[in-house]
Coordinates of C-alpha atoms in Angstrom, one line a residue:
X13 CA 135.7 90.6 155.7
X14 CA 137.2 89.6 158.8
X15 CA 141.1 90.1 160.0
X16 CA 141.6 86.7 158.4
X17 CA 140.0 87.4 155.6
X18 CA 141.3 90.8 154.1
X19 CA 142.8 89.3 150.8
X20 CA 142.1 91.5 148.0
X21 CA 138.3 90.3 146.7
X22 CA 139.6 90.6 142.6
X23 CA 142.6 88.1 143.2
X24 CA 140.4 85.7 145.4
X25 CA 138.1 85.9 142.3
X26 CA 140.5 85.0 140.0
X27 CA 141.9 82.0 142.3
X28 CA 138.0 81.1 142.0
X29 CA 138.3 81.4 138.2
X30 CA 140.9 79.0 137.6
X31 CA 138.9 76.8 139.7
X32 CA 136.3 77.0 137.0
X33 CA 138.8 77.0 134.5
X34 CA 140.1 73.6 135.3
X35 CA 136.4 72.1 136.3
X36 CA 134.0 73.6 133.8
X37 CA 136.5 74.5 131.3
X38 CA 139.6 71.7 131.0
X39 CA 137.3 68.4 132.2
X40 CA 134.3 69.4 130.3
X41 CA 134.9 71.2 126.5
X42 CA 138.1 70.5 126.0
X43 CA 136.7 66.8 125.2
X44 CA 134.8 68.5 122.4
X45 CA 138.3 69.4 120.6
X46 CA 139.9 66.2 121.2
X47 CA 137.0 63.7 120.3
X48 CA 137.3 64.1 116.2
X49 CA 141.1 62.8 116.6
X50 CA 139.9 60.3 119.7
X51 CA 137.0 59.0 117.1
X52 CA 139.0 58.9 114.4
X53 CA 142.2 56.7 116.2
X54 CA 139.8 54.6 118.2
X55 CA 137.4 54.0 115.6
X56 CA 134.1 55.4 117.8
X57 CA 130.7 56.2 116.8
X58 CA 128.7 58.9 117.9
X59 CA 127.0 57.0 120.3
X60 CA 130.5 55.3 122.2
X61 CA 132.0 59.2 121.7
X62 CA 128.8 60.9 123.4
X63 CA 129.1 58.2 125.8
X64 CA 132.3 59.4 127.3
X65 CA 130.5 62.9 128.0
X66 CA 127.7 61.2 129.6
X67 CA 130.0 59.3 131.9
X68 CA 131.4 62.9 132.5
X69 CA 127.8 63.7 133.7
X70 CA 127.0 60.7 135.2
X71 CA 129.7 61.4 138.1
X72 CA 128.3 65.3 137.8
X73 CA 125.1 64.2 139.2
X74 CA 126.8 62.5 142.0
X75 CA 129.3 65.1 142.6
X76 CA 126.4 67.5 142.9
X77 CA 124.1 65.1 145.2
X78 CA 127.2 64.5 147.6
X79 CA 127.4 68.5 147.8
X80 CA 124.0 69.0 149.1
X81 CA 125.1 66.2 151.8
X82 CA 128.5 67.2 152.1
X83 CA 127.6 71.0 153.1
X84 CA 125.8 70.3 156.1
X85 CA 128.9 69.2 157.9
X86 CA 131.5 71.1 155.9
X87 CA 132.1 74.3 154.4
X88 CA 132.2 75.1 150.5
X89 CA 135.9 75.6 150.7
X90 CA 137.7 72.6 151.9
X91 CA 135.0 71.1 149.0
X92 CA 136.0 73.2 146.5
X93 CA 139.6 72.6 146.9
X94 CA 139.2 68.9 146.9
X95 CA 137.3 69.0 143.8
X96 CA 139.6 71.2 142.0
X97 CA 142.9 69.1 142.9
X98 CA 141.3 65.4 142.2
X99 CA 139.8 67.0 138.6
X100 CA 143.5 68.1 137.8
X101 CA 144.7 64.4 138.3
X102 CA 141.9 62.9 136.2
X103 CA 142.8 64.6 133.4
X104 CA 146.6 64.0 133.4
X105 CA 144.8 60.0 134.1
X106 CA 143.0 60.9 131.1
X107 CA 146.1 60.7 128.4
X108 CA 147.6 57.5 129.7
X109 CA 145.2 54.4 128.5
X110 CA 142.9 54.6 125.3
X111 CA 140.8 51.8 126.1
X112 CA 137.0 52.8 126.7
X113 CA 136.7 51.8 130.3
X114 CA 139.6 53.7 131.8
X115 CA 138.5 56.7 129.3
X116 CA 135.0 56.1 130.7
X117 CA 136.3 55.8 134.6
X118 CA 137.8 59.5 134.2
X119 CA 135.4 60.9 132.4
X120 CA 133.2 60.3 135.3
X121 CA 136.1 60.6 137.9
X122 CA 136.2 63.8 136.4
X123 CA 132.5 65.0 136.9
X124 CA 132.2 63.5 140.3
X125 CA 134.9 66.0 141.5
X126 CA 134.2 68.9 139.0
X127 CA 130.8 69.2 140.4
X128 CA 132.3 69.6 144.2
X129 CA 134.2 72.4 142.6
X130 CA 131.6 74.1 140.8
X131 CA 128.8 73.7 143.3
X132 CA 130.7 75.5 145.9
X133 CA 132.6 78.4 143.8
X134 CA 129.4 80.4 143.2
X135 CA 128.4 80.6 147.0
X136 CA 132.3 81.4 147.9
X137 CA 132.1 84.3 145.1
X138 CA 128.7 85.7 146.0
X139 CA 130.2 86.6 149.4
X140 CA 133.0 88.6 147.6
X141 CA 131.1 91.6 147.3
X142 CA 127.5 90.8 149.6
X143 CA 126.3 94.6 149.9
X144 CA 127.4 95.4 146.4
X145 CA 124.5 94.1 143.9
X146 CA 126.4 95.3 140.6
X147 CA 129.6 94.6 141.4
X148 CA 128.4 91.1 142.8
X149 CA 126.6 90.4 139.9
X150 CA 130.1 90.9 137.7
X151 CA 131.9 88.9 140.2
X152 CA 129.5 86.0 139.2
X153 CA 129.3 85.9 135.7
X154 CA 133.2 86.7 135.6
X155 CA 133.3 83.8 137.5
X156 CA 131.8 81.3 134.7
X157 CA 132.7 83.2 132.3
X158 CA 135.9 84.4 132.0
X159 CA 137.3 80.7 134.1
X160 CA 135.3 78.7 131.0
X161 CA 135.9 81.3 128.4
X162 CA 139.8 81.3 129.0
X163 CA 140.0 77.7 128.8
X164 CA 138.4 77.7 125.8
X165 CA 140.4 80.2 124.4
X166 CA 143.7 77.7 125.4
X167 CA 142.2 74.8 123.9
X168 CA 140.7 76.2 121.2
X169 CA 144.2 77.6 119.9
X170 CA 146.4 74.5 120.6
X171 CA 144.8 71.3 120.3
X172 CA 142.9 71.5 117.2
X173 CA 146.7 72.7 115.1
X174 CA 148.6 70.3 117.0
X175 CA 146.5 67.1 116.2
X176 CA 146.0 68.5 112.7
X177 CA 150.0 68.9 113.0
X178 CA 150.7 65.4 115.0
X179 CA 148.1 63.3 113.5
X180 CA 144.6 61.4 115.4
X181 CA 146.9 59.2 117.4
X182 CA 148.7 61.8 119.6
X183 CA 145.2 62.8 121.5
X184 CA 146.9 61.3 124.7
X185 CA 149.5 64.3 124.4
X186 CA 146.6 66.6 124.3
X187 CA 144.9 65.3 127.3
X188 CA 148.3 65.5 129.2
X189 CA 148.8 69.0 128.3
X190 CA 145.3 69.5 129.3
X191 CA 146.3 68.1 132.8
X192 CA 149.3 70.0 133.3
X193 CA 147.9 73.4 132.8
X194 CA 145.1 72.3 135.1
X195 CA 147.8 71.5 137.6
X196 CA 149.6 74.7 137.1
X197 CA 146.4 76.6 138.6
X198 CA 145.6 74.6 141.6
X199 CA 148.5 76.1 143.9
X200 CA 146.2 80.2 143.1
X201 CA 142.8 78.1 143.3
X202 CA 143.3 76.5 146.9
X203 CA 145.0 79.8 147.9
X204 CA 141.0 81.7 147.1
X205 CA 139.3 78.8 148.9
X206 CA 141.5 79.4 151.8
X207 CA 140.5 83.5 151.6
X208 CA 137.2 83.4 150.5
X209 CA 135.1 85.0 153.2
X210 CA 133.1 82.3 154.7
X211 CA 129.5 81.0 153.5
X212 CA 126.8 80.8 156.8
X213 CA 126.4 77.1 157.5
X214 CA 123.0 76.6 156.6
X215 CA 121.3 75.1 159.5
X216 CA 119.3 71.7 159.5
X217 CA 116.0 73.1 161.1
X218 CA 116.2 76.4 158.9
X219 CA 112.9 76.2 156.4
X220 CA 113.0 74.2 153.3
X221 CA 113.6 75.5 150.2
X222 CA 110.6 76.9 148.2
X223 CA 110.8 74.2 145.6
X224 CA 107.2 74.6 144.2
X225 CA 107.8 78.0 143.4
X226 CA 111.3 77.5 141.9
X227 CA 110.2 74.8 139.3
X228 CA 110.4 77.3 136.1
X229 CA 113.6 78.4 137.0
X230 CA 114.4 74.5 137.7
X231 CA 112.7 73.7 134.4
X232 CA 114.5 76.2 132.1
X233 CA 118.5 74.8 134.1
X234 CA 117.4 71.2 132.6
X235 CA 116.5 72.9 129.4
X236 CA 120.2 74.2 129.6
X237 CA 121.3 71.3 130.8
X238 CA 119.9 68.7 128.0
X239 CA 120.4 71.2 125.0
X240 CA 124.1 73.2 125.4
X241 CA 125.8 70.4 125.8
X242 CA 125.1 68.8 122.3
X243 CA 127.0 72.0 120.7
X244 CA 130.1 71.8 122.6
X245 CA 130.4 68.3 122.7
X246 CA 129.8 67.9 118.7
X247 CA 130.7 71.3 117.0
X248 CA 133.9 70.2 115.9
X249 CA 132.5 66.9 114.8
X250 CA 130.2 68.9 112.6
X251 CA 132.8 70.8 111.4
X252 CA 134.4 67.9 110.5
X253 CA 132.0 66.1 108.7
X254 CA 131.7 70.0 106.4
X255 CA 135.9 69.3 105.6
X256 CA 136.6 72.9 107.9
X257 CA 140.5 72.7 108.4
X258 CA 142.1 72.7 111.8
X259 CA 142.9 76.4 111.2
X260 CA 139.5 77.4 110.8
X261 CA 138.6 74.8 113.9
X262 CA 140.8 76.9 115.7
X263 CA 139.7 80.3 114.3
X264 CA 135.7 79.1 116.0
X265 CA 136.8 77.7 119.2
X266 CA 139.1 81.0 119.7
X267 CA 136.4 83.3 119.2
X268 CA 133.6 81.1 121.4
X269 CA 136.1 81.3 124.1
X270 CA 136.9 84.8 123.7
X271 CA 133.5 85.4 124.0
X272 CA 132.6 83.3 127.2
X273 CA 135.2 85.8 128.4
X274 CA 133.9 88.8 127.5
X275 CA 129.8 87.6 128.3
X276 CA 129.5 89.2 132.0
X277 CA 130.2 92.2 131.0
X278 CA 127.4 91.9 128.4
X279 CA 124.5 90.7 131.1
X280 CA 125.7 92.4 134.0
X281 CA 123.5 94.5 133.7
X282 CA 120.4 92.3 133.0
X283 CA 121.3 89.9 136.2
X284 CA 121.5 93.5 138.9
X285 CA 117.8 94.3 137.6
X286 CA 115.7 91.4 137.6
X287 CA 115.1 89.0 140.2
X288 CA 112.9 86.2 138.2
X289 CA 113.6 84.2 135.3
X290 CA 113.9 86.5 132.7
X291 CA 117.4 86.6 132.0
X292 CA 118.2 82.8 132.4
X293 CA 115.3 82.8 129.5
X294 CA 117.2 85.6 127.2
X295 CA 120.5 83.4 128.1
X296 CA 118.8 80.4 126.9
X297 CA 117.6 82.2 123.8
X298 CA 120.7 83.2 122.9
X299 CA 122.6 79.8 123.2
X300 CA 119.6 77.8 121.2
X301 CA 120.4 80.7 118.0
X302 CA 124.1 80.2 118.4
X303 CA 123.1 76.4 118.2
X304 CA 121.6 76.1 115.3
X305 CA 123.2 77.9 113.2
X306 CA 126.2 75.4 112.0
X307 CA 122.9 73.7 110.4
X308 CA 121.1 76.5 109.1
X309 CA 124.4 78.6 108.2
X310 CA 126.7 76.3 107.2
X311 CA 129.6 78.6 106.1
X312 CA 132.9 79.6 107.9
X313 CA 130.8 83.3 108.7
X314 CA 127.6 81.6 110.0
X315 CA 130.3 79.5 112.6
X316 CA 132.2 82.7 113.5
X317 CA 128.6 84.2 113.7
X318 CA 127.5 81.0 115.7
X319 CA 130.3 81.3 118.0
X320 CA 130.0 84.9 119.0
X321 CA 126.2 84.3 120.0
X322 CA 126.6 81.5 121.6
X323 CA 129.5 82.1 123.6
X324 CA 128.2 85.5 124.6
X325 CA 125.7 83.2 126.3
X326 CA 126.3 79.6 127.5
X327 CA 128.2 80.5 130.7
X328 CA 126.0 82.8 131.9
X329 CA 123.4 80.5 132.2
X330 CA 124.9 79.4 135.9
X331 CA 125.4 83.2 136.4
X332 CA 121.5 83.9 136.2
X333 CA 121.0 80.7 138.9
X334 CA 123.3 81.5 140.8
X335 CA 122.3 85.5 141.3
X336 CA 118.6 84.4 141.1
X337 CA 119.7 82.4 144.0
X338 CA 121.5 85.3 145.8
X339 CA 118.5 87.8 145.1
X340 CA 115.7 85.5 146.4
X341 CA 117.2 83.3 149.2
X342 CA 119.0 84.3 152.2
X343 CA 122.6 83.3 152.0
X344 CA 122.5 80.4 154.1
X345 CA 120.2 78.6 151.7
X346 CA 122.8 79.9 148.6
X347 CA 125.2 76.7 149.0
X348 CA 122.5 74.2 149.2
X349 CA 120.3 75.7 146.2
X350 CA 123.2 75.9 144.3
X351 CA 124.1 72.2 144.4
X352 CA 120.6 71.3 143.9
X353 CA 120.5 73.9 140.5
X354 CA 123.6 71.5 139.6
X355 CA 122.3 68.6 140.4
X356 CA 119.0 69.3 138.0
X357 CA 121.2 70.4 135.4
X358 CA 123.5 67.5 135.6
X359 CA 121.2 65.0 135.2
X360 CA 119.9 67.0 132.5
X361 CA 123.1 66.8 130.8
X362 CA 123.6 63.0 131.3
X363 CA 120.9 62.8 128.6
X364 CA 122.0 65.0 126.3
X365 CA 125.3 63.8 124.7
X366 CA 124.5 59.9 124.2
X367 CA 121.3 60.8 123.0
X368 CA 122.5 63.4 120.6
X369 CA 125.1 60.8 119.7
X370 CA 122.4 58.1 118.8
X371 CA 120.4 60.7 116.6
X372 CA 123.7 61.5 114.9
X373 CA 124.3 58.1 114.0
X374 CA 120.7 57.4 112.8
X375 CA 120.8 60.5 110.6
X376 CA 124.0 60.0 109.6
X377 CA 125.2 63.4 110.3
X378 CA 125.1 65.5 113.8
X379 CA 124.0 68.0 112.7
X380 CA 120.4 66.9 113.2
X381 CA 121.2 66.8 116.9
X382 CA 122.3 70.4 117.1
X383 CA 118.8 71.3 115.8
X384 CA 117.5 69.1 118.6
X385 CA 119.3 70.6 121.0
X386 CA 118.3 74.2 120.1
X387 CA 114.7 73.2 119.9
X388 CA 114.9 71.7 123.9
X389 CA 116.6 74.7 124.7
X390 CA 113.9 77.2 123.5
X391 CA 111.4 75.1 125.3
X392 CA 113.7 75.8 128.1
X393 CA 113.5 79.7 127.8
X394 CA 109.7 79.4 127.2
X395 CA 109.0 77.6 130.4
X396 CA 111.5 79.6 132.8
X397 CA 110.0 82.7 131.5
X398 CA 106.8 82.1 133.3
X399 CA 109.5 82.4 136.9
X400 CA 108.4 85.3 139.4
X401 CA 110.7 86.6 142.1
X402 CA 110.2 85.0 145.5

């Protein structure tokens, strides 16, 4: 680090965290705790409540296409930061009017400036610890994983008790308290943007990107992308629909968080050693079991069981892109193939709620989707197995 940089690396990291916290954490899965009580007051279907997240998505894939732009002429810092502050507004914007439109305008609002922030924290952390692969590699997936898992963890063991305790019609209060927490981690979050050490500007005559020899490891991010997102947007729908009580909503969403939290410390290892696609496809794995199980277990043990696998998995899946990104690219390239991996992913995603939603409704009960979703993401882990190093 430079003289200007020489802020201890573990506090930076956990300024990055919150950042994460707030983006991935807060604007994305919280939704999934406040939706039954949203659905219930508003008088949604599946389809007009999967909606919502792909509106979320819709201004993801934006976000992440205005990164690639926006970091040829600025750094991933002063992005980060903006994304991080304007996501912590839309969710306080979130709680004030139910109707659909202005739900729908944050939602998106929401992903546009999410994916700034998420785009750009993986590049700023990889540069934490450059000469270090082990300890980089922990950065990373603490990174995604404990900023996720910890919001989770907050959610999970507030919202579900207090609607239960409040009733369906105080969701705005749960979006609001959403908002302020996010608010309360900004001033820490813009402080590590500001220390980071600085990511090389990647320069506009620099060699293109070896896409055609990326496109399993692009393939299996989609995979992710289309298929996690049914499970954390719907679970506690599902659990709904099986009469589970807000305590035992809690009790799952606790232990999922808990788990995102504790992941990197589980695939550290695995993301040091191997430079292809093997462990996005063990991640991916991992996340379709914890997925269908609800369905195929459909008992409080088989959702603590469901939880545990799956949240020892889903947010490492932008861990393995990010460190096959840092093992196979040189770190120029990191910012720009990171937005790009978000951009695949996020149009990925933009399919997967509504459409889940729809298949719900048809079925008359979600639990058909979360099947769906674990099938696309095995296909996922199938395809990106086939990715070599570069």
């Amino acid at each position: 680090m430079n003289e200007t940089n020489t802020a201890n690396p573990w506090l930076v990291l956990t300024g990055l965290s919150l950042g994460v916290l707030v983006t991935n954490g807060f604007a994305r899965f919280a939704y999934g705790l406040i939706l039954p009580a949203m659905r219930a007051d508003l008088d949604w279907t599946y389809a007009q409540a999967g909606w919502l997240n792909t509106a979320n998505a819709l201004g993801y894939i934006l976000g992440a296409a205005g990164t690639m732009l926006a970091l040829r002429r600025r750094g991933p810092a002063g992005l980060f930061a903006a994304g991080l502050v304007m996501t912590a507004l839309s969710l306080v914007a979130t709680g004030l009017v139910p109707a659909l439109w202005w739900q729908s305008l944050w939602r998106f609002i929401a992903g546009l400036f999410g994916a700034l922030s998420f785009s750009t924290a993986g590049a700023l952390a990889a540069r934490l610890w450059a000469n270090d692969p082990k300890r980089n590699a922990l950065g990373i997936g603490i990174l995604f994983g404990s900023g996720g898992g910890m919001a989770i963890v907050l959610a999970g063991a507030t919202l579900p008790l207090m609607l239960a305790e409040w009733g369906d019609s105080a969701w705005p209060w749960a979006w609001l308290i959403v908002g302020g927490l996010s608010l309360l981690c900004v001033p820490l979050g813009l402080w590590a943007a500001l220390k980071a050490p600085p990511v090389p500007r990647r320069d506009v005559n620099a060699p293109a990107l070896p896409l055609a020899r990326m496109l399993p490891q692009f393939a299996g991010y989609a995979g992710f992308g289309l298929g996690y997102i049914v499970y954390l947007t719907f679970l506690s729908a599902w659990m709904k629909e099986q009469a589970a009580s807000a305590l035992q909503v809690a009790l799952v969403w606790v232990l999922l968080g808990a788990c995102i939290s504790l992941s990197p410390l589980l695939w550290r290892g695995v993301f040091a050693r191997h430079a292809s696609g093997r462990p996005l496809a063990l991640v991916l794995t991992g996340i379709a079991v914890g997925s269908a199980l609800p369905v195929l277990w459909p008992t409080l043990p088989g959702l603590v069981v469901s939880a545990m696998v799956f949240g020892s998995c889903v947010f490492m899946a932008p861990s393995a892109v990010t460190n096959f990104t840092r093992q196979n690219l040189p770190s120029e390239s990191w910012g720009s193939a990171i937005a790009l991996f978000t951009l695949v992913f996020a149009v990925a995603q933009t399919v997967g709620p509504y459409a889940a939603g729809m298949l719900g409704d048809h079925a008359g009960s979600i639990g058909v989707a979360l099947l769906a979703g674990s099938a696309v993401l095995l296909v996922g882990a199938a395809i990106v197995s086939r990715q070599k190093p570069l």
